[in-house]
XYZ file of C-alpha atoms in Angstrom:
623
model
C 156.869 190.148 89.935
C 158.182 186.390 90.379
C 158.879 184.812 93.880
C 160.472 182.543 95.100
C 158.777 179.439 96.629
C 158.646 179.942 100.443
C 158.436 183.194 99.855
C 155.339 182.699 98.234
C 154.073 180.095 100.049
C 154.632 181.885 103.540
C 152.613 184.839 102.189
C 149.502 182.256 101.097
C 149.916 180.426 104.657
C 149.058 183.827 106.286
C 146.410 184.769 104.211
C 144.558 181.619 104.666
C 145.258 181.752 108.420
C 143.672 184.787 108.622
C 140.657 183.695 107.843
C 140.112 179.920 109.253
C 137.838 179.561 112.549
C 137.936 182.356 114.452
C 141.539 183.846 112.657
C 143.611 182.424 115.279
C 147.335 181.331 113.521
C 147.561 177.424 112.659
C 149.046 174.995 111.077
C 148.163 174.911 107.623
C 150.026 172.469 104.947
C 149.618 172.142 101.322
C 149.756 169.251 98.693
C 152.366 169.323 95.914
C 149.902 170.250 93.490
C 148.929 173.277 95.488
C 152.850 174.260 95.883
C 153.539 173.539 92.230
C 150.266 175.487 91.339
C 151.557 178.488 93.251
C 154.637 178.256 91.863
C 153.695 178.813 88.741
C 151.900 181.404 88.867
C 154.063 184.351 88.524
C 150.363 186.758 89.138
C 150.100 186.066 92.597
C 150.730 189.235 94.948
C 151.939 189.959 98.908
C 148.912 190.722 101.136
C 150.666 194.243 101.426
C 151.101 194.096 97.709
C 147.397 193.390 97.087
C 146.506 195.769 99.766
C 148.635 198.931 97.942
C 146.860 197.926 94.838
C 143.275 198.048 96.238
C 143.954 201.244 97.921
C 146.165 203.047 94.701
C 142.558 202.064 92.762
C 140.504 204.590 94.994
C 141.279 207.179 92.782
C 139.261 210.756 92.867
C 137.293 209.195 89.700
C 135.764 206.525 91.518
C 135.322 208.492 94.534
C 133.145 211.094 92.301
C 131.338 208.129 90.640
C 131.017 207.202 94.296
C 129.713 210.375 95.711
C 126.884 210.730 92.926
C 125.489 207.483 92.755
C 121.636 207.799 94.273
C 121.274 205.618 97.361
C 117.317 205.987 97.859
C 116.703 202.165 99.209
C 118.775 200.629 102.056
C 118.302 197.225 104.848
C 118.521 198.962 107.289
C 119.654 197.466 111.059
C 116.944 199.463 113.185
C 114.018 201.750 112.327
C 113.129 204.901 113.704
C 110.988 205.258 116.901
C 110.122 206.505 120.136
C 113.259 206.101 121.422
C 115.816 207.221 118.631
C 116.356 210.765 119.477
C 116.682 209.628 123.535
C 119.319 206.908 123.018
C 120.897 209.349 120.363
C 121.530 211.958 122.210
C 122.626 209.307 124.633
C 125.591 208.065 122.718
C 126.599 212.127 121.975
C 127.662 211.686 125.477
C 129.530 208.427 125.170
C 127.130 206.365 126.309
C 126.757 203.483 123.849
C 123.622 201.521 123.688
C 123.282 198.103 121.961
C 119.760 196.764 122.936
C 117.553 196.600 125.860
C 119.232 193.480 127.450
C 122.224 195.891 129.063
C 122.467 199.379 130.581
C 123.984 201.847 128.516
C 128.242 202.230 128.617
C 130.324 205.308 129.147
C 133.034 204.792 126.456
C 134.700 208.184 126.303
C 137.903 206.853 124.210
C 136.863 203.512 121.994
C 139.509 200.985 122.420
C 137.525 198.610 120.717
C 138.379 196.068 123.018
C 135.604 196.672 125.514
C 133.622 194.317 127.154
C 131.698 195.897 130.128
C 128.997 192.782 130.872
C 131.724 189.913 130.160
C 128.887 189.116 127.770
C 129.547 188.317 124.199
C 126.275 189.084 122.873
C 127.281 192.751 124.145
C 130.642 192.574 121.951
C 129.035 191.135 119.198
C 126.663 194.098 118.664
C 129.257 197.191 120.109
C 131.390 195.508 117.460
C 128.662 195.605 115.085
C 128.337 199.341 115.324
C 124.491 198.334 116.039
C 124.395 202.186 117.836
C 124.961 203.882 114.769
C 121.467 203.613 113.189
C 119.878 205.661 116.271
C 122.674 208.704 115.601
C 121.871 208.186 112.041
C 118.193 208.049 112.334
C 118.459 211.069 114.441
C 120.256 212.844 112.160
C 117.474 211.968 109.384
C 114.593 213.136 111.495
C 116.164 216.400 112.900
C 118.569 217.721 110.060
C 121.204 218.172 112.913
C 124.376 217.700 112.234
C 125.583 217.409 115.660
C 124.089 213.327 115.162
C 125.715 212.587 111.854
C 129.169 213.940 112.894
C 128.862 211.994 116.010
C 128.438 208.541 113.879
C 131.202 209.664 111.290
C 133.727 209.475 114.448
C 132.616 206.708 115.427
C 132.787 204.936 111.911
C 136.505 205.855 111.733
C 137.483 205.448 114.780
C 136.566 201.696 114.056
C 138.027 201.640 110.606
C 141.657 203.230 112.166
C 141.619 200.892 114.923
C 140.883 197.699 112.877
C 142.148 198.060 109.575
C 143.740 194.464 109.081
C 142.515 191.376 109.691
C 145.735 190.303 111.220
C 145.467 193.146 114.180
C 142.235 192.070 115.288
C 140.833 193.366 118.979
C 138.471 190.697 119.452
C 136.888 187.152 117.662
C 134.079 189.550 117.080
C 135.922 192.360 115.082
C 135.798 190.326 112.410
C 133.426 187.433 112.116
C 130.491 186.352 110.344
C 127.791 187.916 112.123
C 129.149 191.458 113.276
C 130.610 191.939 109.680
C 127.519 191.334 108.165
C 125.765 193.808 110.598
C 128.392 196.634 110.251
C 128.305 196.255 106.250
C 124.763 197.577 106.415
C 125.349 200.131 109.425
C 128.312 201.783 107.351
C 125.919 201.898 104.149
C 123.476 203.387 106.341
C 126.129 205.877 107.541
C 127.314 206.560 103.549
C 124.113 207.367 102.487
C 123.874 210.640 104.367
C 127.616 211.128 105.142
C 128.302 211.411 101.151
C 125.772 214.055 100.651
C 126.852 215.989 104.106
C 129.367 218.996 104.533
C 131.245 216.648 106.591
C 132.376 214.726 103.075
C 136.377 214.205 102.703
C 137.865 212.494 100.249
C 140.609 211.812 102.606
C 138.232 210.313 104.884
C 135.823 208.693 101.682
C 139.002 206.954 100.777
C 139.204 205.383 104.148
C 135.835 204.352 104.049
C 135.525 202.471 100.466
C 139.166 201.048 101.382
C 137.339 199.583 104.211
C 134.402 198.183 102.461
C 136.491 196.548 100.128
C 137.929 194.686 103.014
C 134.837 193.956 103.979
C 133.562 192.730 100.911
C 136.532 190.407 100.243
C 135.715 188.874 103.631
C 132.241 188.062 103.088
C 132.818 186.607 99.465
C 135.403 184.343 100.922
C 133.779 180.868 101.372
C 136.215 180.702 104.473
C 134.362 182.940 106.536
C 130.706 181.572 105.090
C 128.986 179.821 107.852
C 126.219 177.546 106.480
C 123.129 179.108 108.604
C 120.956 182.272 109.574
C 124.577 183.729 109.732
C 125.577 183.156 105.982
C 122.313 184.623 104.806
C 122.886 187.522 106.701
C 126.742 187.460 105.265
C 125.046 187.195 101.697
C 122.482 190.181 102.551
C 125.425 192.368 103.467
C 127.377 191.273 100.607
C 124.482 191.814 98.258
C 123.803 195.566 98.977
C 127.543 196.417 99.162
C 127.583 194.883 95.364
C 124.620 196.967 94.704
C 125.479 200.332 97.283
C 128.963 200.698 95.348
C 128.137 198.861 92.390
C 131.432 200.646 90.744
C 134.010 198.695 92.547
C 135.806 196.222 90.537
C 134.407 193.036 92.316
C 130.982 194.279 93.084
C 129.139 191.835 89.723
C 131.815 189.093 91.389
C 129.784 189.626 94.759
C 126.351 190.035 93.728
C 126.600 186.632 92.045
C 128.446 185.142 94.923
C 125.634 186.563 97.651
C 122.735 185.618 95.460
C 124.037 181.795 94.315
C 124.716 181.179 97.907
C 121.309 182.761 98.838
C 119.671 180.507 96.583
C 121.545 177.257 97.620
C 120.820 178.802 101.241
C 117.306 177.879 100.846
C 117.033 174.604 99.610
C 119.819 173.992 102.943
C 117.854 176.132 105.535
C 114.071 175.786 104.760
C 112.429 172.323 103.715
C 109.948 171.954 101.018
C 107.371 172.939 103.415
C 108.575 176.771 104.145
C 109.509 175.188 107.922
C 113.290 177.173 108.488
C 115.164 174.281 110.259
C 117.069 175.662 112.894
C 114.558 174.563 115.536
C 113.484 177.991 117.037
C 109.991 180.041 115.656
C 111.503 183.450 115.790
C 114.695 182.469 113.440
C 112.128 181.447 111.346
C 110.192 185.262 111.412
C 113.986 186.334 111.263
C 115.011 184.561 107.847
C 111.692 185.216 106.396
C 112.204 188.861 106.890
C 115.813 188.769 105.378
C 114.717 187.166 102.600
C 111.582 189.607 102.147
C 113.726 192.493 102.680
C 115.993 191.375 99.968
C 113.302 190.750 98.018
C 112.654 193.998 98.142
C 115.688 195.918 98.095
C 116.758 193.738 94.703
C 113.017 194.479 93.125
C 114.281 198.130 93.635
C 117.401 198.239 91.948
C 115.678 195.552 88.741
C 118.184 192.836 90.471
C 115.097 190.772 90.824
C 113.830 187.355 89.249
C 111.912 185.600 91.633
C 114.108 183.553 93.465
C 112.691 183.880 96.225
C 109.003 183.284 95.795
C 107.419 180.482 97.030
C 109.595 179.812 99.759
C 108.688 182.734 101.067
C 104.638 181.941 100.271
C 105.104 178.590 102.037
C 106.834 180.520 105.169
C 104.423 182.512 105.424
C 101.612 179.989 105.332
C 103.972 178.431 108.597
C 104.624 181.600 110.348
C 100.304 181.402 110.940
C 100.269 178.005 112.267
C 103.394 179.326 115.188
C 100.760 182.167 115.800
C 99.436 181.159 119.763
C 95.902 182.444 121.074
C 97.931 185.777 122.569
C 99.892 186.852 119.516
C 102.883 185.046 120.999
C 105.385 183.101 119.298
C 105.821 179.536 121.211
C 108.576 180.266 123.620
C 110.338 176.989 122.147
C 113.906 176.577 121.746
C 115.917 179.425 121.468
C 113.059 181.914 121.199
C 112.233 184.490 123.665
C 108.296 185.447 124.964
C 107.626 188.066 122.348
C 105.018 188.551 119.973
C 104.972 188.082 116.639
C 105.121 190.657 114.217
C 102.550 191.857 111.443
C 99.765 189.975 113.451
C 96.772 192.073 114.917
C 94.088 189.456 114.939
C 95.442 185.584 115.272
C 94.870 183.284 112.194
C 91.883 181.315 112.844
C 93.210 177.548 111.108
C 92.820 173.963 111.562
C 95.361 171.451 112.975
C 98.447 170.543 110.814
C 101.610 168.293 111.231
C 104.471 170.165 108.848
C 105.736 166.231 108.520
C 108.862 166.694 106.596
C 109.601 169.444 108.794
C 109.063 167.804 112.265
C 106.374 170.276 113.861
C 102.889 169.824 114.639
C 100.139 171.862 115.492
C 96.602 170.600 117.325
C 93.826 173.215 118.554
C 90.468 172.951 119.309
C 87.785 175.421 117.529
C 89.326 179.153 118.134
C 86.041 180.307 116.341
C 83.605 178.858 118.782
C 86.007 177.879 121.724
C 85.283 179.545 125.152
C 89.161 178.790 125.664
C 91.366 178.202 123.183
C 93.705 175.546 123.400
C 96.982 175.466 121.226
C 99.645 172.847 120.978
C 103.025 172.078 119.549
C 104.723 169.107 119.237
C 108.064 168.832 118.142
C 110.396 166.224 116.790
C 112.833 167.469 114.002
C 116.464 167.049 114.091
C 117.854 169.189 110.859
C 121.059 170.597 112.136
C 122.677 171.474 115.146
C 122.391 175.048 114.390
C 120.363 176.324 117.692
C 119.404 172.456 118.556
C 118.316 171.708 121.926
C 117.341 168.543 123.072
C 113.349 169.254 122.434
C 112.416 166.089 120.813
C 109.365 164.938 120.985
C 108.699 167.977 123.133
C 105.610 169.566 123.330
C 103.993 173.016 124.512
C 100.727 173.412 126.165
C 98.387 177.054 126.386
C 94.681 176.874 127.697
C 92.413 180.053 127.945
C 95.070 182.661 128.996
C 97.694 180.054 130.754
C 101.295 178.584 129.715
C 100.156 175.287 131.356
C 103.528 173.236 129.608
C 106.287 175.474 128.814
C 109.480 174.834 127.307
C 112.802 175.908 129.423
C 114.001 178.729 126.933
C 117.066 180.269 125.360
C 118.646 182.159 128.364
C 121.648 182.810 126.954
C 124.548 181.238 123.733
C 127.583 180.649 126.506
C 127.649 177.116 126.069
C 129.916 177.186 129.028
C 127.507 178.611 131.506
C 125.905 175.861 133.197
C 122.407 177.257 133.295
C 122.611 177.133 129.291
C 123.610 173.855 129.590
C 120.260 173.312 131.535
C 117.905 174.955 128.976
C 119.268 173.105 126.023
C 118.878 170.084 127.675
C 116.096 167.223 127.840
C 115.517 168.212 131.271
C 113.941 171.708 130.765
C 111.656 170.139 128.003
C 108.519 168.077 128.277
C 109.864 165.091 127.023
C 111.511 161.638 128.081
C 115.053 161.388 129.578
C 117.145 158.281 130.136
C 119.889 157.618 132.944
C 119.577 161.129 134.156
C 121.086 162.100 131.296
C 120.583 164.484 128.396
C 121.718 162.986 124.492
C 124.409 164.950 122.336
C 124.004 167.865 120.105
C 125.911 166.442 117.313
C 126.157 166.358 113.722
C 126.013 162.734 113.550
C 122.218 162.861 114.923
C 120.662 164.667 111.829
C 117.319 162.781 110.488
C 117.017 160.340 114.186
C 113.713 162.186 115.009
C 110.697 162.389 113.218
C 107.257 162.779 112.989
C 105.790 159.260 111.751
C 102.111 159.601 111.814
C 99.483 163.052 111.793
C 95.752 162.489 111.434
C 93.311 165.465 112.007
C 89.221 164.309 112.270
C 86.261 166.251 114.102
C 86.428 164.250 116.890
C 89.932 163.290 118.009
C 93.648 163.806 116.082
C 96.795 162.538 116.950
C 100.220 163.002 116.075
C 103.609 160.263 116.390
C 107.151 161.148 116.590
C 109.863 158.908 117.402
C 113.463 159.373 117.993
C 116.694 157.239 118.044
C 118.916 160.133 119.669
C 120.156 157.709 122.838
C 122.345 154.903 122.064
C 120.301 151.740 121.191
C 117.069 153.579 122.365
C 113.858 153.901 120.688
C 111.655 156.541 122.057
C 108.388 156.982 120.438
C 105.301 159.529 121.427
C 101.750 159.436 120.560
C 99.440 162.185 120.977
C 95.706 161.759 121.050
C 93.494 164.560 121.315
C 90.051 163.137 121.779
C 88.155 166.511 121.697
C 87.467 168.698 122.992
C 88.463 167.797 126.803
C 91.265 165.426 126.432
C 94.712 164.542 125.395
C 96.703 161.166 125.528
C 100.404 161.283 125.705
C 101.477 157.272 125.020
C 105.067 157.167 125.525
C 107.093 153.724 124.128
C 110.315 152.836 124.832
C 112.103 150.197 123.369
C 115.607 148.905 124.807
C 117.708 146.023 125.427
C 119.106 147.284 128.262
C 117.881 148.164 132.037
C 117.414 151.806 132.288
C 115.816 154.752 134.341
C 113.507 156.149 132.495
C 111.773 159.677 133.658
C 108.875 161.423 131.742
C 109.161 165.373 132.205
C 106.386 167.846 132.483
C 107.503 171.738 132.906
C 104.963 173.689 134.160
C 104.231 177.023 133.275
C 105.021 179.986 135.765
C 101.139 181.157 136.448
C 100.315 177.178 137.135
C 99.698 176.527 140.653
C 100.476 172.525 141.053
C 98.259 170.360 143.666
C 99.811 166.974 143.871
C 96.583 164.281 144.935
C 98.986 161.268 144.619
C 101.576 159.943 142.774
C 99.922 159.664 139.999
C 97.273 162.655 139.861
C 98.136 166.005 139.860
C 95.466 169.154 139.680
C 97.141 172.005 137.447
C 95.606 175.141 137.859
C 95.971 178.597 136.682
C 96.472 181.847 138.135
C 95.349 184.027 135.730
C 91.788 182.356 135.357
C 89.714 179.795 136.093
C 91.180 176.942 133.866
C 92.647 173.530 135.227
C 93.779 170.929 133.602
C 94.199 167.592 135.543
C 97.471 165.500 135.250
C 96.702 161.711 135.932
C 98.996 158.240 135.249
C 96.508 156.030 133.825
C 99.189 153.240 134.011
C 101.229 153.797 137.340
C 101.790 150.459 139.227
C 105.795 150.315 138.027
C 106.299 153.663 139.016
C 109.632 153.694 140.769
C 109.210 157.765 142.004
C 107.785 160.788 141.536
C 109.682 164.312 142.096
C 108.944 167.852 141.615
C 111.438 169.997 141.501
C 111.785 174.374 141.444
C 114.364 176.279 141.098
C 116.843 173.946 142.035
C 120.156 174.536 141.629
C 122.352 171.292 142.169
C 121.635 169.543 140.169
C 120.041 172.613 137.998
C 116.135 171.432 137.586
C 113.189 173.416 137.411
C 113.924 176.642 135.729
C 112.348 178.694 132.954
C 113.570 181.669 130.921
C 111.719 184.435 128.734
C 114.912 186.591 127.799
C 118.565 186.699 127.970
C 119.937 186.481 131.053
C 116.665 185.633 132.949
C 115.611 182.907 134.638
C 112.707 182.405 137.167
C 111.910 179.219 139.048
C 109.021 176.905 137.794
C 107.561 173.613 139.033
C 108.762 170.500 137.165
C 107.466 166.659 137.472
C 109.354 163.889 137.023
C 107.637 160.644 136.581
C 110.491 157.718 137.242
C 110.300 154.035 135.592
C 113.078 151.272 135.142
C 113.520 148.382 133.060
C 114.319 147.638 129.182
C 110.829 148.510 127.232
C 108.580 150.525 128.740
C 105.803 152.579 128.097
C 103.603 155.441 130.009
C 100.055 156.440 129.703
C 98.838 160.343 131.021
C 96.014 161.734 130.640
C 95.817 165.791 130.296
C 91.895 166.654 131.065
C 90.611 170.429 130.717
C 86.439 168.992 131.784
C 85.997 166.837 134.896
C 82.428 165.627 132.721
C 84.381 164.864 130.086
C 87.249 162.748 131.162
C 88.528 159.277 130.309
C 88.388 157.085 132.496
C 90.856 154.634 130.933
C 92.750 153.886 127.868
C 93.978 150.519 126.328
C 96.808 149.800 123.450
C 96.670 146.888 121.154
C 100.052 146.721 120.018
C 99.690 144.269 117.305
C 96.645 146.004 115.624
C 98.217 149.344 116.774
C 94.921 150.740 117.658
C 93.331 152.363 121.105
C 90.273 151.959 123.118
C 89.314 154.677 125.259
C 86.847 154.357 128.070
C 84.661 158.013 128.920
C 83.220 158.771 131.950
C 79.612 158.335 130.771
C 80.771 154.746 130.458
C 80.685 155.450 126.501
C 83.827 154.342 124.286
C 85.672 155.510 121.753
C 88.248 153.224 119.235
C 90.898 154.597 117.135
C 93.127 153.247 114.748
C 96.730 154.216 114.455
C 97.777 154.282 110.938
C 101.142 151.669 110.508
C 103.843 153.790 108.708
C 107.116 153.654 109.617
């Protein structure tokens, strides 16, 4: 069928609208050589057109080919536990469950346009039809029917209600991530609802119409978002290829989801196995989608080893983030939780991942009466979950948090308190002017890690960052071991400035100020103390200590979403164009420096004990 040219080109416009940014209707315009391009070709079909065609195709044929085909591996969303057959029988009442962070929902007639907590997590999941493993789960441990008929309302309901892209309830009905999640619910769902007495063709019609939708959405580079959410696009898109391998475009979207998973990580993990969107569990989180499809493809001989030694060197990573507790690092946008698969922590050295811009230094867990673990940050790959932790650092000694980073809280970038936790100011790091820098694209590569040098007797790590207009900031860490650490802090500027070095401290940390410049930390949860001292303090201009204040916001931590609790944080104040500060961190009274000197031309240190002994070390020059 021919047609005529704005004709054709006003049914293009809206299919491209309909899938740019969050499918809100814009402008789009088109060179010549598109128009004349679609003008020629006499192929091209309506959306309604294309849509009759895809449905006409789901013929009783394909739905028997359907029907038969064994499903006996799927990625599943959530496993079975404790809790499936109570938050089942939950949601047989109406009362829809999407995680632990909210109270379940009485949703007696799904509108689909819900939003109880005003929360858009909560709508990302409820669109995500992230309740319908626990029916489905249910229904797999019990043989009752009662939980699979209760999921195969709720998967139509959704698939009535949102059948075109165009009639869309929410930004979340269809986008990256809640797509990608509801692919693999509804697979999870097909694999026992094709087998059930509950089967329709009628209604199996519905359903593969629907994940043909679905599939041409994830294909389509305009809805591909280049981070954690594209691989989890790609995962989706991979086992629909594979879960109803005898659509037309399935071998068209297993080659799409695996060339972009490829490609994905040489863009999301460097050489190193370090996933570079700035938060420890993302990295546990891509690891495991990548292991999973390793898995699920080894299963159905889809397999070649793509994924291999990026997963090895992830792995080898994953050990270092591993703190004396089982923890992750609460560090960016991670939350206090430990990390899976570990029941006894890795006993390793120090490393400095220096491509990656993370570094690890420890004393001996093996013999150590307390361990001590510490990361040091200063990587700027992306602005994918970016917060303004560079050359940040994170403290634990014995059982203590001693210096914490601020947290995730929450992803409204328009709630203030987010602001806050992405900010310099809820790090333990160096902020100029009272201000925080940008989160922009523009600001890739600016921070690094320069220099890492591990020895029996001291270590050290450099980072430096150029993420303030016309401002250097460099950090050296020295841990002369096994009682002290050196922060040397460098600013270079041609400008006057205020310049404030923060400290966050953790939650269990009782803080005893002495004087300006010495400060006795000590923990609540055992006998450890570390002592905070200014080896170089004449130019200090102020000291402050702020918690839980709320104008401006200072002094706040957070372990999950939507929590906050007050902590005490230090702010050491300096002015003028360079400048530099030198703190000690002590854990030994006995074994304490007594004072510390920087040749800057031979870029080496002298340190001066308390047994009137000294120690030299030499910095190596690199860039």
């Amino acid at each position: 069928m021919k047609f005529k040219f704005l004709a054709l080109i006003s049914v293009i416009s809206l299919v491209l609208l309909l899938f740019i940014g969050n499918r809100n209707l814009q402008t789009v315009s088109y060179s010549k050589q598109e128009q004349d391009a679609f003008n020629k070709n006499t192929n091209l079909k309506t959306v309604t057109e294309s849509n009759n065609e895809e449905w006409n195709s789901i013929n009783s044929k394909l739905l028997s080919q359907l029907k038969t085909k064994k499903i006996d591996k799927i990625l599943k969303r959530t496993e079975t536990s404790s809790e499936t057959i109570k938050i089942a029988d939950a949601l047989l009442k109406n009362e829809i469950y999407v995680g632990d962070e909210w109270k379940t929902v009485k949703i007696d007639n799904p509108s689909w346009e819900e939003n109880p907590y005003k929360d858009k997590s909560w709508v990302l999941y409820y669109q995500s039809l992230d309740f319908l493993p626990y029916l489905l789960n249910a229904y797999e441990e019990t043989g009752e029917l009662k939980y699979l008929d209760k999921a195969q309302f709720y998967v139509f309901d959704w698939i009535q209600n949102n059948r075109v892209l165009s009639k869309s309830k929410n930004e979340f009905t269809w986008n990256d991530h809640s797509t990608a999640n509801r692919v693999l619910n509804i697979i999870q769902f097909w694999k026992f609802y094709k087998d059930s007495n509950l089967y329709t063709n009628k209604n199996a019609k519905e359903l593969v119409y629907s994940m043909i939708q679905h599939g041409k959405f994830l294909a389509s580079d305009a809805n591909y978002t280049l981070s954690n959410h594209g691989i989890m696009e790609d995962q989706a898109l991979l086992a629909l290829s594979i879960t109803f391998s005898q659509l037309p475009k399935s071998n068209e979207w297993f080659d799409k989801a695996k060339t972009r998973l490829v490609g994905s990580l040489e863009r999301d993990v460097t050489s190193e196995g370090v996933h570079k969107e700035h938060s420890p569990a993302y990295h546990t989180l891509v690891k495991g989608l990548f292991r999973d499809m390793r898995g699920y493809m080894i299963h159905y001989h889809q397999y070649e080893g793509e994924f291999d030694k990026a997963l090895d060197n992830m792995n080898i990573y994953e050990q270092y983030l591993v703190m004396p507790n089982k923890d992750y690092p609460t560090f960016g946008d991670t939350e206090r939780l430990k990390v899976p698969g570990f029941t006894q922590i890795p006993l390793l050295g120090e490393k400095a991942f220096k491509d990656s811009g993370v570094a690890f230094l420890r004393n001996d867990w093996k013999t150590a009466e307390r361990p001590m673990y510490l990361m040091f940050s200063s990587a700027f790959h992306s602005t994918v979950h970016k917060q303004a932790d560079d050359l940040s650092f994170i403290l634990s000694y014995g059982s203590t948090d001693f210096f914490v980073d601020g947290g995730k809280y929450n992803y409204n970038q328009e709630d203030p308190y987010r602001q806050y936790f992405t900010s310099v100011f809820a790090h333990n790091s160096i902020a100029i002017n009272d201000q925080s820098y940008a989160i922009n694209p523009d600001k890739v590569g600016q921070s690094k890690i320069v220099n890492f040098k591990s020895t029996p007797s001291y270590s050290y790590v450099t980072g430096r960052h150029t993420l303030y207009d016309n401002i250097v900031v460099k950090r050296t860490m020295i841990y002369i071991k096994p009682s002290n650490i050196i922060i040397h802090d460098e600013i270079l500027s041609d400008d006057e400035n205020k310049y404030s070095q923060i400290f966050n401290i953790g939650a269990d940390v009782t803080v005893n100020k002495i004087s300006d410049k010495d400060f006795l930390l000590k923990s609540q949860l055992d006998s450890t103390i570390i002592r905070l001292t200014q080896l170089d303090s004449s130019d200090l201009t102020g000291v402050h200590i702020y918690n839980g204040l709320e104008n401006p916001i200072r002094g706040w931590q957070s372990y999950s979403l939507n929590e906050k609790h007050p902590i005490n944080s230090i702010y050491f104040d300096k002015k003028g164009k360079n400048q530099s500060y030198f703190t000690l961190l002590n854990f030994n009274e006995h074994d304490k420096i007594k004072n510390a000197y920087y040749d800057l031309n031979k870029k080496s240190y002298e340190f001066e004990m308390a047994n009137n002994t000294k120690m030299r070390i030499n910095i190596e020059k690199k860039n």
